[in-house]
Coordinates of C-alpha atoms in Angstrom, one line a residue:
X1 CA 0.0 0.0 0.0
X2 CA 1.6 3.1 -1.0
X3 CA 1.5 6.5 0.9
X4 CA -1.2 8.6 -0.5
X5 CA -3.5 5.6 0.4
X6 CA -2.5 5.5 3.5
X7 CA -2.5 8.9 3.9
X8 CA -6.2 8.6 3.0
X9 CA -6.7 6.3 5.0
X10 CA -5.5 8.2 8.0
X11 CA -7.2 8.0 11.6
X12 CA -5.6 9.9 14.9
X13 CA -4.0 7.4 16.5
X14 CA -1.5 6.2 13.6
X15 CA 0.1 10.1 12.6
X16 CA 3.2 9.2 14.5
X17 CA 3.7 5.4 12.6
X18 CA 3.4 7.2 9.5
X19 CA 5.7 9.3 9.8
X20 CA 8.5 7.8 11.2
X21 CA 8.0 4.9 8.7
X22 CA 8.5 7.0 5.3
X23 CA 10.7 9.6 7.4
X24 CA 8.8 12.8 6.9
X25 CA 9.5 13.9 10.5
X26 CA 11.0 16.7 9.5
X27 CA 9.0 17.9 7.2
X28 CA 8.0 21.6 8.1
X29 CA 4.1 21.0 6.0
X30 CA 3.6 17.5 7.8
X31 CA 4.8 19.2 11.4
X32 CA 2.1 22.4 10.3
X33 CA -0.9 20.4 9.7
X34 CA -0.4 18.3 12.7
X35 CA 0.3 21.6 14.7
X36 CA -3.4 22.7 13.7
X37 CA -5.2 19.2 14.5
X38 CA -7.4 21.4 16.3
X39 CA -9.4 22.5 13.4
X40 CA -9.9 19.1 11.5
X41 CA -13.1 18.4 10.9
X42 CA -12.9 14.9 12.0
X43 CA -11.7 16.0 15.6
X44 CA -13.5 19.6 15.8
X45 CA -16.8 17.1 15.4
X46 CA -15.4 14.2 17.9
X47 CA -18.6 14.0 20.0
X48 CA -20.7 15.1 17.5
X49 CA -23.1 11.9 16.2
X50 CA -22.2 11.5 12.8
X51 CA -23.2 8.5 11.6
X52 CA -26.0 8.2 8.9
X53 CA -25.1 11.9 8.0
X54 CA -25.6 13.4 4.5
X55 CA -24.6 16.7 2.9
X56 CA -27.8 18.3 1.6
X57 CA -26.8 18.8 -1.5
X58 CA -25.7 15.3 -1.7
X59 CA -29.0 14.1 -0.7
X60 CA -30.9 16.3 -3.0
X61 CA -28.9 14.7 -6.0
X62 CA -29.5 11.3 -4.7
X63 CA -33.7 12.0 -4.3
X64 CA -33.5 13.6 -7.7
X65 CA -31.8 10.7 -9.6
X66 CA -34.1 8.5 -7.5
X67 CA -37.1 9.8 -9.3
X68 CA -36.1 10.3 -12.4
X69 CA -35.7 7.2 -13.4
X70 CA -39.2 6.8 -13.9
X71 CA -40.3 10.5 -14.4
X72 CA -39.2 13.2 -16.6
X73 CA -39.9 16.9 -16.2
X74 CA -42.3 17.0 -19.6
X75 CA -44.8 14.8 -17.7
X76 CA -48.4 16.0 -17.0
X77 CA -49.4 15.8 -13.1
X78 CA -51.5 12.0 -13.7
X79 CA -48.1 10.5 -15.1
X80 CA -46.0 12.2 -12.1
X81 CA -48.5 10.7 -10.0
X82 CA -48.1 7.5 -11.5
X83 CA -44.6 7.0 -11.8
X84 CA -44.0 8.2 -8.1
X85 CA -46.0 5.0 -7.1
X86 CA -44.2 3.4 -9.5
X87 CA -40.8 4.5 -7.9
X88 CA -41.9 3.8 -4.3
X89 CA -42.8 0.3 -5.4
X90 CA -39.4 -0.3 -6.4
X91 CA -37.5 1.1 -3.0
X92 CA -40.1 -1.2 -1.2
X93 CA -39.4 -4.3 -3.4
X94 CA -35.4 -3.6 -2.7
X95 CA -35.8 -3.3 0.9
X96 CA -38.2 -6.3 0.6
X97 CA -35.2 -8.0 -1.1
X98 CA -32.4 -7.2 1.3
X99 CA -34.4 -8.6 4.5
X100 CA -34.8 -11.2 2.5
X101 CA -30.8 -11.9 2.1
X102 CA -30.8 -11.1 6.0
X103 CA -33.2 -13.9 6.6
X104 CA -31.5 -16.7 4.8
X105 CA -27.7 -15.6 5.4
X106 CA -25.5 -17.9 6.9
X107 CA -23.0 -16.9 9.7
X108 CA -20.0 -18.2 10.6
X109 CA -18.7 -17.9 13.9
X110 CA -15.3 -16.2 14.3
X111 CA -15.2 -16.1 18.5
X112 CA -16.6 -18.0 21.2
X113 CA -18.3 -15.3 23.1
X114 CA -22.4 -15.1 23.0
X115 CA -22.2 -11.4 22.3
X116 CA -21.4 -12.2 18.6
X117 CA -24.3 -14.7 18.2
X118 CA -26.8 -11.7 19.7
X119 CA -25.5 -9.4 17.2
X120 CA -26.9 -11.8 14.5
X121 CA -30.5 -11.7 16.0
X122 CA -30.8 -8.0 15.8
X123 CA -28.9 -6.5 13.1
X124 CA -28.5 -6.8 9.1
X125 CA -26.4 -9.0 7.7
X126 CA -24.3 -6.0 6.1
X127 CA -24.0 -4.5 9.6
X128 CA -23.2 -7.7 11.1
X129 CA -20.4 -8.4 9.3
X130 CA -18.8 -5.4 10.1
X131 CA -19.1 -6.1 13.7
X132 CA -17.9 -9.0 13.8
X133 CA -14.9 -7.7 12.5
X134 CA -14.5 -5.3 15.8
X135 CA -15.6 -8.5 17.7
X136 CA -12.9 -10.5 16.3
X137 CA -9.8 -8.0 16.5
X138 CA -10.8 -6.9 19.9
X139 CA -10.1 -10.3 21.0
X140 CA -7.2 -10.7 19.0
X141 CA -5.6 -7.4 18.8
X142 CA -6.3 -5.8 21.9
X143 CA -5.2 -6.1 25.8
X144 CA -6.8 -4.6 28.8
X145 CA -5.9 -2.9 31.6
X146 CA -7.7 -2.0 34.5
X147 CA -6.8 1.2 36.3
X148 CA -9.3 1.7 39.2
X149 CA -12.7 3.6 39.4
X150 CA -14.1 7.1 39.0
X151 CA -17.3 8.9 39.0
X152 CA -19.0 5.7 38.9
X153 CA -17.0 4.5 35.7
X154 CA -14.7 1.8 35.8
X155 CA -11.9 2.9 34.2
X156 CA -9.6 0.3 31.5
X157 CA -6.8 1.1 29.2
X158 CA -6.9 -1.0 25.9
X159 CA -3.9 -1.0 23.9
X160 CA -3.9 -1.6 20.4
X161 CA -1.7 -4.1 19.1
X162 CA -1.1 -5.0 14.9
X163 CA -0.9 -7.9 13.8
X164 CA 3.0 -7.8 14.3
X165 CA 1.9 -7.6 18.3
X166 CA 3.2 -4.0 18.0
X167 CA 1.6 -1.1 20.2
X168 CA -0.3 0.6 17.9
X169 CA -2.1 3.0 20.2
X170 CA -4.2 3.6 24.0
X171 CA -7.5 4.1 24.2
X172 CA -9.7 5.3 27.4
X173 CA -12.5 3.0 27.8
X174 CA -15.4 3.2 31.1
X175 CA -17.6 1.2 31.7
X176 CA -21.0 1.8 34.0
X177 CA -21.7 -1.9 34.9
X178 CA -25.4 -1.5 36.5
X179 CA -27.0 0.8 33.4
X180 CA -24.9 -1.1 30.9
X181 CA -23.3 1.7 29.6
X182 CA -19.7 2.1 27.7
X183 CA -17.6 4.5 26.1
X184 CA -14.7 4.9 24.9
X185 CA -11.8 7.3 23.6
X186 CA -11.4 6.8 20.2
X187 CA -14.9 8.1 19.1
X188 CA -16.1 4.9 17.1
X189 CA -20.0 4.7 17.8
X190 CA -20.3 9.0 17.6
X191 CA -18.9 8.4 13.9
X192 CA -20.6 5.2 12.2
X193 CA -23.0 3.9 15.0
X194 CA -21.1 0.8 16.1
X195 CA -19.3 0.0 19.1
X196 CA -15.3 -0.6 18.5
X197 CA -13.3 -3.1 19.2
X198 CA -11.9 -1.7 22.2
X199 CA -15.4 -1.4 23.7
X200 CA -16.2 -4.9 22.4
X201 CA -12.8 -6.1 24.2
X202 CA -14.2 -4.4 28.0
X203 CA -17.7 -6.2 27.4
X204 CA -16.8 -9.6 26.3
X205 CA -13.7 -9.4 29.9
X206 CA -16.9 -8.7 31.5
X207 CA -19.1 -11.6 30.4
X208 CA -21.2 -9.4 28.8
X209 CA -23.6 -11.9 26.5
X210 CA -25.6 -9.0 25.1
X211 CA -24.9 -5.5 23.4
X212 CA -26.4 -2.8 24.9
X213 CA -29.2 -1.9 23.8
X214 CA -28.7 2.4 24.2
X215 CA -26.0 1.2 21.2
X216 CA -28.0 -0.4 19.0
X217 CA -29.2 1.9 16.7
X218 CA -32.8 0.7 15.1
X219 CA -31.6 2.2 11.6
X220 CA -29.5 -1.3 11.9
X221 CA -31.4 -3.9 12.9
X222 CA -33.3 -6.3 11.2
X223 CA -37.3 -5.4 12.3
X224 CA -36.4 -1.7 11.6
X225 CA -39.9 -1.2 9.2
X226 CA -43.1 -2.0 10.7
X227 CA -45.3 -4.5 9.4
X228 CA -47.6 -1.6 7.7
X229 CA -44.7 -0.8 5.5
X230 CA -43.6 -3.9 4.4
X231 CA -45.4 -3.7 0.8
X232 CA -46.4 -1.1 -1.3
X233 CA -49.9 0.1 -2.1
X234 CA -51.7 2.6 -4.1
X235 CA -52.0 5.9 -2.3
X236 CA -55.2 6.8 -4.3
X237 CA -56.5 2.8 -3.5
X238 CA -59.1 3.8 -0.4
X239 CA -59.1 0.2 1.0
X240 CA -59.3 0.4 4.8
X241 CA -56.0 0.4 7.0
X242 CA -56.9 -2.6 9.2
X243 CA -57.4 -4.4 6.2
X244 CA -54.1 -3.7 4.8
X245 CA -52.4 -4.4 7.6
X246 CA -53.9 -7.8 7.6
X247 CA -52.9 -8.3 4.1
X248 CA -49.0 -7.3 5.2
X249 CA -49.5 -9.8 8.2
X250 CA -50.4 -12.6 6.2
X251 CA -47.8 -12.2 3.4
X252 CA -45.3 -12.1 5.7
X253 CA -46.3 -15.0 8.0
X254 CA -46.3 -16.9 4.0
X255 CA -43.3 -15.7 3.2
X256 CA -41.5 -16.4 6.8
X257 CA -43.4 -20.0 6.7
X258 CA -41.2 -20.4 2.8
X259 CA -38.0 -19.3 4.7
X260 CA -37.8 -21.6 7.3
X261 CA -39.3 -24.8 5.1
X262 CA -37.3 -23.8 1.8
X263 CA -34.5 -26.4 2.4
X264 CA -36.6 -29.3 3.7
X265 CA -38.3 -31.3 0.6
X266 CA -40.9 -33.1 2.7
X267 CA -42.0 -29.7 4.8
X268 CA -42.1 -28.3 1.4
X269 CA -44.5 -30.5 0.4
X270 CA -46.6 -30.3 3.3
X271 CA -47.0 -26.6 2.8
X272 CA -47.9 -26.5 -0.6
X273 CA -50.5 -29.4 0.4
X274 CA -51.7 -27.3 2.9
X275 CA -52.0 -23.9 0.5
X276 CA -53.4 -25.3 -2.1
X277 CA -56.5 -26.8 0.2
X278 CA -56.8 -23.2 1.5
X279 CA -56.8 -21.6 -1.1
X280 CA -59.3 -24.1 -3.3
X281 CA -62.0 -23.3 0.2
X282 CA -61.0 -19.3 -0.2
X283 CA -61.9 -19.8 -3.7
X284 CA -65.3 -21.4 -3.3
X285 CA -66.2 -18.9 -0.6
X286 CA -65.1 -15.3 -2.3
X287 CA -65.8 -14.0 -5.6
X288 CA -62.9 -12.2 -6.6
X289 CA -62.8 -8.4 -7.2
X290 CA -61.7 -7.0 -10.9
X291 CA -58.2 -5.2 -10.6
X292 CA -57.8 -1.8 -9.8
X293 CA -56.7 -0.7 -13.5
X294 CA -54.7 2.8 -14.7
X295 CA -58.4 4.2 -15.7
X296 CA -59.4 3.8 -12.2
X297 CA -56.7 5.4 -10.6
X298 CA -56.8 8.2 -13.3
X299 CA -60.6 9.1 -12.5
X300 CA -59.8 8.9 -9.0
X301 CA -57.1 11.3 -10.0
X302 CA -59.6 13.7 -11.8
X303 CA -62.7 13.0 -9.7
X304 CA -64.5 11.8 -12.7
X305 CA -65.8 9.0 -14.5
X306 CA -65.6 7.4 -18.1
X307 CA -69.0 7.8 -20.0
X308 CA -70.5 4.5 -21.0
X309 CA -71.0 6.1 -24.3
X310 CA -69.4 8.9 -26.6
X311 CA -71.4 12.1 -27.6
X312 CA -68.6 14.2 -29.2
X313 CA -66.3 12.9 -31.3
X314 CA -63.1 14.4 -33.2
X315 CA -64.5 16.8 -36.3
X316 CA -62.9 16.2 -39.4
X317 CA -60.0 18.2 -40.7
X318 CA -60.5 20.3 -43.6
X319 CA -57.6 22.0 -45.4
X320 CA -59.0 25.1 -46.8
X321 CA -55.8 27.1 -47.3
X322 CA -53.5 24.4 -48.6
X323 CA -54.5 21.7 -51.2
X324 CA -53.5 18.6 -51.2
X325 CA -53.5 18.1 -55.3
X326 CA -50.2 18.0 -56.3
X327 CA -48.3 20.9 -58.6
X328 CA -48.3 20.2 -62.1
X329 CA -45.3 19.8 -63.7
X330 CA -44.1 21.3 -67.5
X331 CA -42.5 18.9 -70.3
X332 CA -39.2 20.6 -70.0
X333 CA -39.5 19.0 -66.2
X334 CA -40.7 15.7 -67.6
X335 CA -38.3 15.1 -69.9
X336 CA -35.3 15.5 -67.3
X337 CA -37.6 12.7 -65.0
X338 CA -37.5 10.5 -68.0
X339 CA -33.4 10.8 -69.2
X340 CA -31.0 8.8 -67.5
X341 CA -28.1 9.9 -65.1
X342 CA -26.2 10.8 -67.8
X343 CA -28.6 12.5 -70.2
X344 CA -30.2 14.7 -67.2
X345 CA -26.7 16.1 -66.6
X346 CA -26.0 17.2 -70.0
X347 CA -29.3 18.4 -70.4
X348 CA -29.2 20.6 -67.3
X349 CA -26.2 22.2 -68.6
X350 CA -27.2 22.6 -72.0
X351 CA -30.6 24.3 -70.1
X352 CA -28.6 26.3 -68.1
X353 CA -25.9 27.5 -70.7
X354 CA -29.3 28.4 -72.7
X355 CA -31.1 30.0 -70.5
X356 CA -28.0 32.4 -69.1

């Protein structure tokens, strides 16, 4: 890895390393901006929560290339309308997809402590997997020390070791065993909403089995959209809300009963035994509704409705200023039509030369 990446890649705690490892310690611009840490952003927003945070303009691009995929600024209001439901469909169906990978991922343990396996229960898979990674090297990478008491805190020092066992850094971590509550030095949760691994480290010497729950952030975890969310439906469609509700209940207890049975052939069976008797009795006992179509959502839309018959229809169109007949043409004209390639270029300039 060269040095601008791991410039880049540049947290507090390693300025020194660098430094002394490509000897720039003498460099006077190096020595300025380290003089001035003050103002970074990173450390002038330390305690500041960060995580999850978007610049406005930055979100405003991302809405607007969100929605224009299905919707262009020429539209008429009904087609806005239409293609906005359109789009919301899509996010839903996306979101409805990635639980889905978070329901039927597999995880591997890469510690023995129980903290790990609750971390599986409540977040994503894509969050998971970056704690486990702060699980894992906070086992492996880091010591701790205890150095007494204060303010109700117990007090530890975790040093950071590399994979070379070399001291990479100290951290401050406290720990309020009765309200469950941690914190530590190098910032970790205030920037991405995760604990670190030094944290991690204090909780697992503890025989903590559980992660907090103050530091669980529900923008993580797996049950973060309600059951009324879970699918999409027409915002003009004036079906009651209990009833949709039951309608997100039961595809979801479906679709959770498919999960669980997918990799068992003879529950499989069972299940689509048991359907298909359901849904024969549902069948016998309800008459099914016609589909809410595009012309129903339009009068909706419009607060009107299609006539059964036509009464005005589309006059004809009558060209009184132009005609339609075509021009007539004069035998000087047709003769050049009739003569070949050749014969209609010398005759054009024998015409022209005669004409001049």
């Amino acid at each position: 890895m060269n040095f601008k990446k791991r410039f880049n890649k540049l947290v507090w705690d390693i300025w020194e390393l660098l430094m002394k490892e490509f000897n720039l310690e003498d460099e006077k611009w190096f020595k300025d901006i380290f003089e001035n840490k003050e103002a970074w952003v990173p450390a002038y927003f330390n305690d500041f929560p960060r995580c999850g945070l978007m610049k406005t303009t930055s979100r405003s691009d991302n809405t607007n290339s969100f929605f224009n995929t299905y919707s262009e600024t020429k539209n008429f209001f009904q087609n806005f309308m239409m293609n906005y439901e359109a789009t919301i469909k899509k996010q839903c169906y996306t979101e409805r997809e990635l639980d889905h990978k978070t329901k039927g991922a597999k995880y591997y343990w890469r510690s023995p402590h129980m903290i790990e396996q609750h971390a599986t229960k409540v977040y994503t898979s894509k969050v998971f997997f970056e704690i486990q990674k702060e699980i894992y090297k906070g086992g492996w990478f880091c010591e701790v020390k205890d150095l007494g008491e204060g303010d109700g805190w117990e007090i530890f020092k975790v040093i950071h070791k590399n994979q070379k066992h070399e001291v990479k850094a100290t951290y401050k971590v406290e720990l309020k065993y009765d309200e469950k509550g941690v914190s530590c030095t190098y910032g970790h949760f205030n920037r991405f909403g995760i604990l670190c691994r030094h944290a991690f480290k204090v909780l697992m010497d503890k025989n903590f089995n559980e992660i907090p729950k103050q530091y669980i952030l529900s923008r993580w975890t797996n049950d973060v959209i309600s059951l009324n969310y879970q699918l999409s439906r027409d915002r003009f469609d004036e079906e009651d809300e209990e009833v949709t509700k039951l309608v997100n209940e039961v595809f979801l207890n479906v679709e959770t009963t498919l999960d669980i049975v997918r990799h068992d052939k003879q529950k499989l069976a069972f299940l689509a035994e048991k359907t298909e008797i359901l849904l024969n009795e549902v069948k016998s006992n309800c008459s099914c509704e016609k589909p809410i179509t595009n012309s129903d959502i339009l009068e909706k839309l419009y607060n009107v409705t299609i006539p059964e018959e036509v009464e005005i229809f589309v006059p004809e169109v009558h060209h009184n200023k132009i005609s339609r007949k075509k021009r007539l043409i004069g035998e000087v004209e047709k003769s050049i039509y009739e003569c070949s390639n050749e014969e209609q270029k010398m005759f054009t300039i024998w015409y022209k030369r005669t004409t001049q």
